[in-house]
XYZ file of C-alpha atoms in Angstrom:
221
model
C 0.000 0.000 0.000
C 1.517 3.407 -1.109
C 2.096 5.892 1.680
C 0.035 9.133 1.486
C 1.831 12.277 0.449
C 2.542 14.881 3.666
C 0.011 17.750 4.190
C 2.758 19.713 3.519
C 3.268 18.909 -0.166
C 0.594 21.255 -1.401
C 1.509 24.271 -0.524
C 4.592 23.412 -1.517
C 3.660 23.009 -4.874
C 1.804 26.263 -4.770
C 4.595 28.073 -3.588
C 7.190 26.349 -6.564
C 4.855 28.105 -9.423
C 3.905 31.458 -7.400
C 5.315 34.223 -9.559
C 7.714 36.496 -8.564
C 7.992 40.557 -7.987
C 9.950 41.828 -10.384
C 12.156 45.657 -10.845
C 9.305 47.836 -13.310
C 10.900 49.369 -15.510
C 11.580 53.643 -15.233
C 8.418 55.634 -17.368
C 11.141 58.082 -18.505
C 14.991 57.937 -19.128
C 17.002 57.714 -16.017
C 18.257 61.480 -17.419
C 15.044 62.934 -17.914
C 14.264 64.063 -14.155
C 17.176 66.429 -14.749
C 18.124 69.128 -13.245
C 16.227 68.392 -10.315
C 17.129 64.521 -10.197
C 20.326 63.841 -12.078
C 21.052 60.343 -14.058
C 23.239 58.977 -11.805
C 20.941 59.213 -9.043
C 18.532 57.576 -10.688
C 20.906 54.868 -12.640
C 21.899 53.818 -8.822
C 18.297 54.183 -6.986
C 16.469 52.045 -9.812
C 18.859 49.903 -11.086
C 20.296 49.224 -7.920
C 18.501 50.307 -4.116
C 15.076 49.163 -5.880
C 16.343 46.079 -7.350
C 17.649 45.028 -4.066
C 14.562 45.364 -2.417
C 12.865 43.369 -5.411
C 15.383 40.569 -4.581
C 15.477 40.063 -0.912
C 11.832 40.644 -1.100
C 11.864 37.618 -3.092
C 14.257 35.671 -0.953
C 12.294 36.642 1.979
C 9.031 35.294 0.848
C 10.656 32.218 -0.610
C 12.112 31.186 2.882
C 8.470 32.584 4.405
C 6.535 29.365 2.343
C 9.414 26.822 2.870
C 8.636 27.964 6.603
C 5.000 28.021 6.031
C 5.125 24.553 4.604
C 6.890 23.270 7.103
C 4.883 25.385 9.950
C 7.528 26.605 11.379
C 5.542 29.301 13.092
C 8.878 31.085 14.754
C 10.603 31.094 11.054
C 7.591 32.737 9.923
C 7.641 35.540 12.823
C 11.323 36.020 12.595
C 10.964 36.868 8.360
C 8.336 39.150 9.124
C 11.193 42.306 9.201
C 12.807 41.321 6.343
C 9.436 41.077 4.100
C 8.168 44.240 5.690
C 11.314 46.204 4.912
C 11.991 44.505 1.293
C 8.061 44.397 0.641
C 7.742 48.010 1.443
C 10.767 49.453 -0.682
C 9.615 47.634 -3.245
C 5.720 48.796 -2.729
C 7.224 52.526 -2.178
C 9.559 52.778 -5.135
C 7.018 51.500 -7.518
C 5.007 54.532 -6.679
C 8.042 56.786 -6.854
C 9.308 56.623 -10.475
C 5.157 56.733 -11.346
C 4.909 59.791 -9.044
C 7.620 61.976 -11.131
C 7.742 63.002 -14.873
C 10.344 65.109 -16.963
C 9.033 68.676 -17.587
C 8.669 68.366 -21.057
C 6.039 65.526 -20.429
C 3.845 67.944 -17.694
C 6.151 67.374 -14.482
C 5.786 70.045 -12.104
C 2.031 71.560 -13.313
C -0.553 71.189 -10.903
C -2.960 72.242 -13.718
C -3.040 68.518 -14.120
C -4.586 67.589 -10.689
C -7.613 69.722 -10.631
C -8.760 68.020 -7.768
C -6.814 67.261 -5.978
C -5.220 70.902 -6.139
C -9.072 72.054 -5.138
C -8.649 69.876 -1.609
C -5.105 71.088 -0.973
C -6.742 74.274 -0.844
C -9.474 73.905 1.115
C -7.095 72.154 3.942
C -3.981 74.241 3.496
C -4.897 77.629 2.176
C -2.697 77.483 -1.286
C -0.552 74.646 -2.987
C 2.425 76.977 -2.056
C 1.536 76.788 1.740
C 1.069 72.898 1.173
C 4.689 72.754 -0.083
C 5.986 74.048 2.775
C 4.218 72.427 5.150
C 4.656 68.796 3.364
C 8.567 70.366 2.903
C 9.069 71.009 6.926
C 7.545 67.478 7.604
C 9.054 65.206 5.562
C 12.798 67.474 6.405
C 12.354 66.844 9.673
C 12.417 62.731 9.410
C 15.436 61.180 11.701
C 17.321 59.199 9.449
C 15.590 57.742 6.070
C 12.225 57.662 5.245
C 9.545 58.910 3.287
C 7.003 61.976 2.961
C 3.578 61.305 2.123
C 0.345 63.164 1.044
C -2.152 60.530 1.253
C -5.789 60.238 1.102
C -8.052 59.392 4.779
C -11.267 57.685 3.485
C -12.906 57.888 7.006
C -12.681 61.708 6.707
C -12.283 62.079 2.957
C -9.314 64.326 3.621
C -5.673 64.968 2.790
C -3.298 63.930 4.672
C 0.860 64.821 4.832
C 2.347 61.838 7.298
C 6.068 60.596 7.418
C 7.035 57.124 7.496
C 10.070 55.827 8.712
C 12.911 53.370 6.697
C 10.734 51.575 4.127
C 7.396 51.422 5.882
C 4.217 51.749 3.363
C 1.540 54.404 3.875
C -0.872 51.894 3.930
C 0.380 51.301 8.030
C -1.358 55.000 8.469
C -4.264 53.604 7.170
C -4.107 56.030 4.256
C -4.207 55.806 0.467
C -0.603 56.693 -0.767
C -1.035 59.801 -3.640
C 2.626 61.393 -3.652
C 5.834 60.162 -1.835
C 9.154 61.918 -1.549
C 12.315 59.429 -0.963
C 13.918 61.062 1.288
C 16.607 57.983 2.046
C 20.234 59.708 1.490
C 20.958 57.739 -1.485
C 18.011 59.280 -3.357
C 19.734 62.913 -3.433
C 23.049 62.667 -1.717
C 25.419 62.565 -4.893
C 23.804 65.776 -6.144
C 22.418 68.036 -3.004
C 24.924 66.021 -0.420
C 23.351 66.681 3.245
C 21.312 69.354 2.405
C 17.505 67.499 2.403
C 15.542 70.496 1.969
C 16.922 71.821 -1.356
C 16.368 68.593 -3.278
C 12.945 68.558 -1.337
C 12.326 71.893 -3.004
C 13.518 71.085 -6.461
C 11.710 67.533 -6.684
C 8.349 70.019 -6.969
C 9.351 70.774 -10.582
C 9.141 67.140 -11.208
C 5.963 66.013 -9.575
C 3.589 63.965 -12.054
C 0.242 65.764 -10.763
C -1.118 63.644 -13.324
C -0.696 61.045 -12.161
C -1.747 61.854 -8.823
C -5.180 63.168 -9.573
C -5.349 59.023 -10.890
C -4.913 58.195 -7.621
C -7.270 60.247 -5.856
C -9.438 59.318 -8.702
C -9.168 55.791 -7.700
C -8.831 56.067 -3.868
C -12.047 57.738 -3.591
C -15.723 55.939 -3.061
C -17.242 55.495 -6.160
């Protein structure tokens, strides 16, 4: 009589054909962000920091169903860092390259965010008084992390919030819109350790565009 496969085997199988994340590709030239973002910066922050993330995110999750699988419940717990961290760079910079556009392709006008222009407004008094109030917060961070204006659907307000290292918005509970990198390596090599000028030149790069579409889909319908 043949034995019976382990429980196990399943999910193991699942697991072997699960696909994996992968590095998206840039919506622009790595030069295009320039002057405000310079190639080099954004040769190194793609190509490698976010490809890193992809990979150990990968790694992580691998050793998470071999774990799983196995239930090894205190293998599971102890990966949870590793696929929070990787997970979350990964989740972050995917926004970030779609959240920035050369100038010649509309980077930098807010014409192209009616609405969401129209609620900065209302909460902050101008998008110029937004600017600096989003610049002070996310200048302030200790260490890396990122600036956020994100979308509260309990109160169908704006929000600005920080995040620290690679943690996603969505820990706020809040809809991510725009997010401003402000780990050193994405503006060191240009504006070296002083955070608030690149904070103030990555305005003229901002894909408004793109984040009326997120608004657009954040919202009730």
């Amino acid at each position: 009589m043949l034995a019976r496969a382990p429980r196990m085997l399943p999910a193991m199988r699942r697991f072997s054909t699960a696909a994996k994340y992968t590095l998206p590709d840039l919506p622009y030239d790595v030069g295009a962000l320039e002057p405000a973002i310079s190639a080099e910066i954004m040769t190194i922050h793609h190509a490698k920091h976010h490809n890193t993330y992809v990979t150990n995110l990968n790694a992580a999750l691998d050793k998470y169903a071999d774990a799983e699988a196995k239930r090894d419940v205190a293998a599971m717990v102890a990966l949870q860092g590793a696929i929070k961290f990787n997970g979350g760079g990964h989740v972050n910079h995917s926004i970030f390259w779609t959240n920035l556009a050369p100038t010649a392709s509309g980077g930098g006008d807010a014409s192209h965010a009616p609405s969401v222009v129209g609620m900065i407004e209302k909460q902050w008094g101008s998008l110029d008084a937004f600017k600096t109030s989003f610049n002070a917060q996310t200048a302030a961070i200790q260490g890396s992390g990122w600036g956020w204006l994100g979308y509260d659907a309990a109160s169908s307000s704006l929000k600005v919030a920080t995040c620290a290292n690679q943690d996603p918005l969505s820990m706020c509970g809040l809809v991510p819109l725009l997010g401003i990198d402000v780990w050193e390596h994405a503006y060191y090599l240009q504006y070296k350790n002083v955070r608030p000028d690149y904070l103030k030149a990555v305005w003229s790069v901002v894909n408004w565009k793109n984040v009326e579409e997120r608004l657009a889909h954040a919202k009730p319908k």
